[in-house]
Coordinates of C-alpha atoms in Angstrom, one line a residue:
X1 CA 33.7 125.7 -268.8
X2 CA 31.2 128.6 -269.3
X3 CA 27.8 126.6 -267.6
X4 CA 30.0 125.9 -264.6
X5 CA 31.0 129.7 -263.7
X6 CA 27.6 130.6 -264.2
X7 CA 26.8 127.9 -261.9
X8 CA 29.2 129.0 -259.4
X9 CA 28.7 132.8 -259.1
X10 CA 25.2 132.0 -259.0
X11 CA 25.9 130.2 -255.6
X12 CA 27.7 133.0 -254.2
X13 CA 26.4 135.8 -252.5
X14 CA 27.9 138.4 -255.4
X15 CA 25.7 136.1 -257.6
X16 CA 23.0 136.3 -255.5
X17 CA 23.2 139.9 -255.3
X18 CA 23.9 140.8 -258.5
X19 CA 20.5 138.6 -259.3
X20 CA 18.5 140.9 -257.1
X21 CA 20.0 144.2 -257.3
X22 CA 21.0 144.2 -261.7
X23 CA 22.4 147.6 -262.1
X24 CA 22.8 148.9 -258.6
X25 CA 26.2 146.6 -258.6
X26 CA 28.9 147.2 -261.0
X27 CA 30.9 145.3 -262.9
X28 CA 34.4 146.0 -262.7
X29 CA 35.8 148.1 -265.9
X30 CA 32.1 148.2 -267.0
X31 CA 31.2 150.5 -264.7
X32 CA 30.6 154.2 -266.4
X33 CA 28.7 152.4 -269.0
X34 CA 26.0 152.6 -267.0
X35 CA 26.1 156.3 -266.1
X36 CA 23.7 158.4 -269.2
X37 CA 22.5 162.0 -269.1
X38 CA 20.0 160.8 -271.5
X39 CA 16.3 160.2 -270.1
X40 CA 15.4 156.3 -269.3
X41 CA 13.6 154.6 -271.8
X42 CA 9.7 153.8 -271.7
X43 CA 8.2 150.8 -270.7
X44 CA 10.3 147.5 -271.8
X45 CA 8.7 145.5 -274.7
X46 CA 9.5 141.9 -276.5
X47 CA 10.2 143.2 -280.2
X48 CA 10.8 139.5 -281.6
X49 CA 12.5 139.9 -285.2
X50 CA 13.7 137.0 -287.1
X51 CA 16.6 137.1 -289.9
X52 CA 15.5 137.7 -293.5
X53 CA 15.9 133.4 -294.4
X54 CA 14.2 131.6 -291.3
X55 CA 10.8 132.5 -291.2
X56 CA 8.3 129.8 -293.9
X57 CA 7.3 130.9 -297.5
X58 CA 9.5 131.5 -300.3
X59 CA 8.8 135.0 -301.1
X60 CA 9.1 137.8 -299.4
X61 CA 5.6 138.7 -298.8
X62 CA 4.9 134.8 -298.1
X63 CA 7.8 135.1 -294.5
X64 CA 5.7 138.7 -294.5
X65 CA 2.6 137.3 -293.3
X66 CA 4.2 133.9 -291.7
X67 CA 6.1 136.5 -289.8
X68 CA 2.6 138.8 -289.5
X69 CA 0.4 135.7 -288.6
X70 CA 2.7 134.9 -285.5
X71 CA 3.0 138.5 -284.2
X72 CA 6.5 138.3 -284.9
X73 CA 7.0 142.6 -285.9
X74 CA 10.9 142.2 -286.4
X75 CA 13.1 141.5 -289.9
X76 CA 16.6 141.1 -290.1
X77 CA 17.8 141.0 -293.6
X78 CA 20.8 141.0 -294.8
X79 CA 23.9 143.3 -295.6
X80 CA 25.2 142.0 -299.1
X81 CA 23.5 144.1 -301.9
X82 CA 21.6 146.2 -299.4
X83 CA 21.2 149.0 -301.1
X84 CA 19.6 147.7 -304.1
X85 CA 16.8 146.7 -302.5
X86 CA 15.8 149.3 -300.2
X87 CA 12.8 150.0 -302.6
X88 CA 11.6 146.3 -302.7
X89 CA 12.1 146.1 -298.5
X90 CA 9.9 149.7 -298.9
X91 CA 7.3 148.0 -301.0
X92 CA 6.9 144.7 -299.0
X93 CA 6.5 146.5 -296.1
X94 CA 4.4 149.0 -296.5
X95 CA 0.6 149.1 -293.9
X96 CA 2.4 146.1 -292.7
X97 CA 3.3 145.4 -288.3
X98 CA 7.0 143.9 -289.6
X99 CA 9.8 146.7 -289.6
X100 CA 13.6 145.8 -290.4
X101 CA 15.1 145.5 -287.1
X102 CA 18.9 145.2 -287.1
X103 CA 21.4 145.2 -290.6
X104 CA 23.4 141.5 -290.8
X105 CA 26.9 142.6 -291.7
X106 CA 27.0 142.2 -295.5
X107 CA 30.4 144.3 -296.3
X108 CA 33.7 143.5 -297.2
X109 CA 37.0 142.9 -295.9
X110 CA 37.4 144.1 -291.4
X111 CA 37.8 146.9 -290.0
X112 CA 41.5 145.3 -288.0
X113 CA 43.1 144.3 -290.8
X114 CA 46.5 145.4 -291.1
X115 CA 46.2 145.6 -294.8
X116 CA 45.0 149.5 -295.5
X117 CA 43.0 148.5 -298.3
X118 CA 41.1 145.9 -296.7
X119 CA 40.1 148.3 -294.0
X120 CA 39.2 150.5 -295.8
X121 CA 37.4 148.4 -298.0
X122 CA 35.2 147.8 -295.0
X123 CA 34.0 151.1 -294.2
X124 CA 33.6 152.1 -297.8
X125 CA 31.2 149.1 -298.1
X126 CA 30.0 149.3 -294.6
X127 CA 28.5 153.2 -295.6
X128 CA 27.0 151.9 -298.2
X129 CA 25.3 149.6 -295.9
X130 CA 24.4 152.0 -293.7
X131 CA 23.0 154.6 -295.9
X132 CA 21.0 152.0 -297.1
X133 CA 20.2 150.6 -293.7
X134 CA 19.0 154.1 -293.0
X135 CA 16.2 154.7 -296.1
X136 CA 15.0 151.3 -293.9
X137 CA 14.4 152.9 -290.7
X138 CA 16.5 150.2 -289.3
X139 CA 17.9 150.1 -286.1
X140 CA 21.8 149.7 -287.3
X141 CA 23.8 147.4 -289.6
X142 CA 25.8 144.9 -287.1
X143 CA 30.0 144.9 -287.1
X144 CA 32.7 142.1 -285.4
X145 CA 35.3 144.1 -285.6
X146 CA 38.0 140.7 -286.9
X147 CA 37.0 137.1 -286.8
X148 CA 39.8 134.8 -286.2
X149 CA 40.6 133.3 -289.6
X150 CA 40.5 137.6 -290.8
X151 CA 44.2 137.8 -290.9
X152 CA 46.7 139.8 -291.2
X153 CA 44.8 141.5 -288.3
X154 CA 46.7 144.0 -285.3
X155 CA 47.1 142.3 -282.0
X156 CA 44.7 142.4 -278.2
X157 CA 46.4 145.8 -277.0
X158 CA 45.7 148.7 -275.6
X159 CA 46.8 150.8 -279.2
X160 CA 44.5 148.3 -281.0
X161 CA 41.7 149.5 -278.8
X162 CA 42.6 153.5 -279.6
X163 CA 43.1 152.0 -283.2
X164 CA 39.7 150.9 -283.5
X165 CA 37.9 153.3 -281.6
X166 CA 39.6 156.0 -284.3
X167 CA 38.3 153.7 -286.9
X168 CA 34.9 153.4 -285.5
X169 CA 34.2 156.9 -285.3
X170 CA 33.7 157.8 -288.6
X171 CA 32.0 155.1 -289.4
X172 CA 29.6 156.4 -286.3
X173 CA 30.3 160.2 -287.1
X174 CA 28.4 158.5 -291.3
X175 CA 25.6 156.1 -288.8
X176 CA 24.0 159.3 -286.7
X177 CA 24.4 161.3 -290.3
X178 CA 22.5 158.2 -291.9
X179 CA 19.7 158.4 -288.4
X180 CA 20.9 155.2 -287.4
X181 CA 23.7 153.2 -286.0
X182 CA 27.0 150.5 -286.2
X183 CA 26.1 147.9 -283.6
X184 CA 29.2 145.9 -282.6
X185 CA 28.8 143.0 -281.8
X186 CA 31.3 140.9 -279.1
X187 CA 31.2 137.1 -280.4
X188 CA 32.8 134.3 -278.0
X189 CA 36.8 132.7 -278.5
X190 CA 36.0 130.3 -280.7
X191 CA 35.2 132.8 -283.3
X192 CA 37.0 135.8 -282.2
X193 CA 39.6 137.0 -280.4
X194 CA 38.8 140.3 -279.7
X195 CA 35.9 142.3 -278.3
X196 CA 34.0 139.5 -275.8
X197 CA 32.1 140.8 -273.6
X198 CA 29.1 142.9 -273.9
X199 CA 30.4 145.2 -271.1
X200 CA 33.8 146.0 -273.4
X201 CA 31.6 146.9 -276.0
X202 CA 29.8 148.9 -275.0
X203 CA 33.2 150.5 -273.0
X204 CA 33.6 151.4 -276.6
X205 CA 31.0 153.2 -277.3
X206 CA 31.9 155.3 -274.1
X207 CA 34.5 156.1 -275.2
X208 CA 34.2 156.7 -278.2
X209 CA 31.1 159.2 -277.4
X210 CA 29.8 159.4 -281.0
X211 CA 25.8 158.8 -281.0
X212 CA 26.3 156.9 -284.1
X213 CA 27.8 153.5 -282.1
X214 CA 26.7 151.0 -280.0
X215 CA 26.2 147.6 -279.0
X216 CA 24.3 144.4 -278.9
X217 CA 23.9 140.9 -276.9
X218 CA 23.6 137.6 -278.7
X219 CA 22.9 135.2 -275.9
X220 CA 24.1 132.0 -278.0
X221 CA 27.5 133.7 -277.3
X222 CA 26.8 134.8 -273.9
X223 CA 26.3 131.5 -273.1
X224 CA 30.2 131.2 -273.4
X225 CA 31.8 134.6 -272.4
X226 CA 29.3 135.9 -269.4
X227 CA 29.6 134.2 -266.0
X228 CA 25.5 136.4 -265.9
X229 CA 23.2 137.5 -269.2
X230 CA 21.5 140.5 -266.8
X231 CA 25.0 141.3 -266.1
X232 CA 25.8 141.8 -269.9
X233 CA 22.7 143.4 -270.7
X234 CA 23.0 146.1 -267.6
X235 CA 26.8 146.6 -268.6
X236 CA 25.5 148.2 -271.7
X237 CA 22.9 150.0 -270.6
X238 CA 21.9 153.0 -273.3
X239 CA 24.4 151.7 -275.6
X240 CA 22.2 148.1 -276.4
X241 CA 20.7 148.4 -279.2
X242 CA 19.6 145.3 -281.1
X243 CA 19.9 140.9 -279.2
X244 CA 20.3 138.4 -281.0
X245 CA 18.7 134.8 -279.4
X246 CA 19.0 131.0 -280.8
X247 CA 18.3 127.6 -278.6
X248 CA 21.9 127.4 -276.3
X249 CA 23.8 124.3 -276.8
X250 CA 23.0 123.7 -280.9
X251 CA 22.8 127.4 -282.2
X252 CA 19.0 126.3 -282.5
X253 CA 15.6 127.9 -282.6
X254 CA 15.2 128.2 -278.6
X255 CA 13.8 125.6 -276.8
X256 CA 15.7 123.1 -279.2
X257 CA 17.7 122.6 -276.6
X258 CA 15.2 121.7 -273.7
X259 CA 16.2 123.1 -270.3
X260 CA 19.1 125.2 -271.2
X261 CA 16.5 127.6 -273.5
X262 CA 16.3 129.5 -270.5
X263 CA 16.8 133.4 -270.8
X264 CA 14.8 134.9 -268.2
X265 CA 17.5 136.2 -266.5
X266 CA 18.5 137.9 -269.2
X267 CA 14.9 139.6 -270.4
X268 CA 14.9 140.6 -266.1
X269 CA 18.2 143.0 -267.6
X270 CA 16.6 143.5 -270.7
X271 CA 13.2 145.1 -268.4
X272 CA 15.8 146.8 -265.7
X273 CA 17.0 148.7 -268.9
X274 CA 13.5 149.7 -269.8
X275 CA 14.6 148.2 -273.6
X276 CA 12.0 148.0 -276.4
X277 CA 14.0 146.8 -279.9
X278 CA 15.0 143.9 -281.0
X279 CA 15.2 140.2 -280.1
X280 CA 16.0 138.7 -283.3
X281 CA 16.1 134.9 -284.0
X282 CA 19.6 134.0 -285.9
X283 CA 19.6 130.1 -285.6
X284 CA 19.1 126.6 -287.4
X285 CA 16.9 123.9 -286.7
X286 CA 16.6 120.6 -286.0
X287 CA 13.3 120.2 -286.4
X288 CA 10.7 121.5 -288.7
X289 CA 10.1 125.3 -288.6
X290 CA 6.5 125.2 -289.2
X291 CA 6.5 123.2 -286.0
X292 CA 10.1 125.2 -284.3
X293 CA 9.1 128.9 -285.1
X294 CA 6.0 128.9 -283.0
X295 CA 6.9 126.5 -280.3
X296 CA 10.5 128.5 -280.1
X297 CA 8.2 132.2 -280.1
X298 CA 5.8 130.7 -277.6
X299 CA 8.4 129.7 -275.1
X300 CA 10.4 133.4 -275.3
X301 CA 6.9 135.6 -274.6
X302 CA 6.5 132.6 -271.2
X303 CA 9.8 133.3 -270.0
X304 CA 9.7 137.5 -270.6
X305 CA 6.5 137.1 -268.8
X306 CA 7.9 135.4 -266.3
X307 CA 11.4 137.8 -266.0

């Protein structure tokens, strides 16, 4: 369904115009997210990152050696037990080009829980991870407001949106105090009922007016929810803090799904924004990773040049 919708938009005048002029045409409801008083960012750069379980190697040192051999500059660990691993990461990354990119979740509970104890547990464990993320120089900690299986949760209403902004402002202010950010991640509707498009996440950041809140885009989820990768990224503007990537059919290594794994349109949007943070692999692999990881890295670099 989503691919057909993409093809339809590309065949229309609007789709063609958007592909040509990019940010000059705002998406409905998200136009305000493009406005910013911040200075323009520098030159866009493709900084590839891997989640910790992806690179080859039995130890953290071996994984980092492998990443550096491919010119990969970011490592995305999980947030579980992160506070106890700060020293481990600091020692392992000393004198290396690899840095910590984002932190992938790891908190307990969820922020849209009706149950107060569940919600407070989410906030307290998030704060612990945010403090550790700040020590590691991470761009932020990824948060999903609620997955489909997490119940009971507040319904998808305007009152819930206002409530979410109130709850997240507290976490965002805490994140800012630790020189990092909370990163909202929109998911496809098969995984989450709330927050499915990048522009919606950016609008919550805008309305909160909190410097510690940001958002991200995930090419896998965007495949099903966004009519245009470029438009999705542009709608986020300065709030875009992180990007996930995977193949577009099976959520495997980029390139393992053949021609479907085309990220050029999205990369064009990132270049328009001057995006210079991380594009991080969140995926499995159909083939042997010793072959699929280098091939995926090569593919992304080639498509970035074409964008």
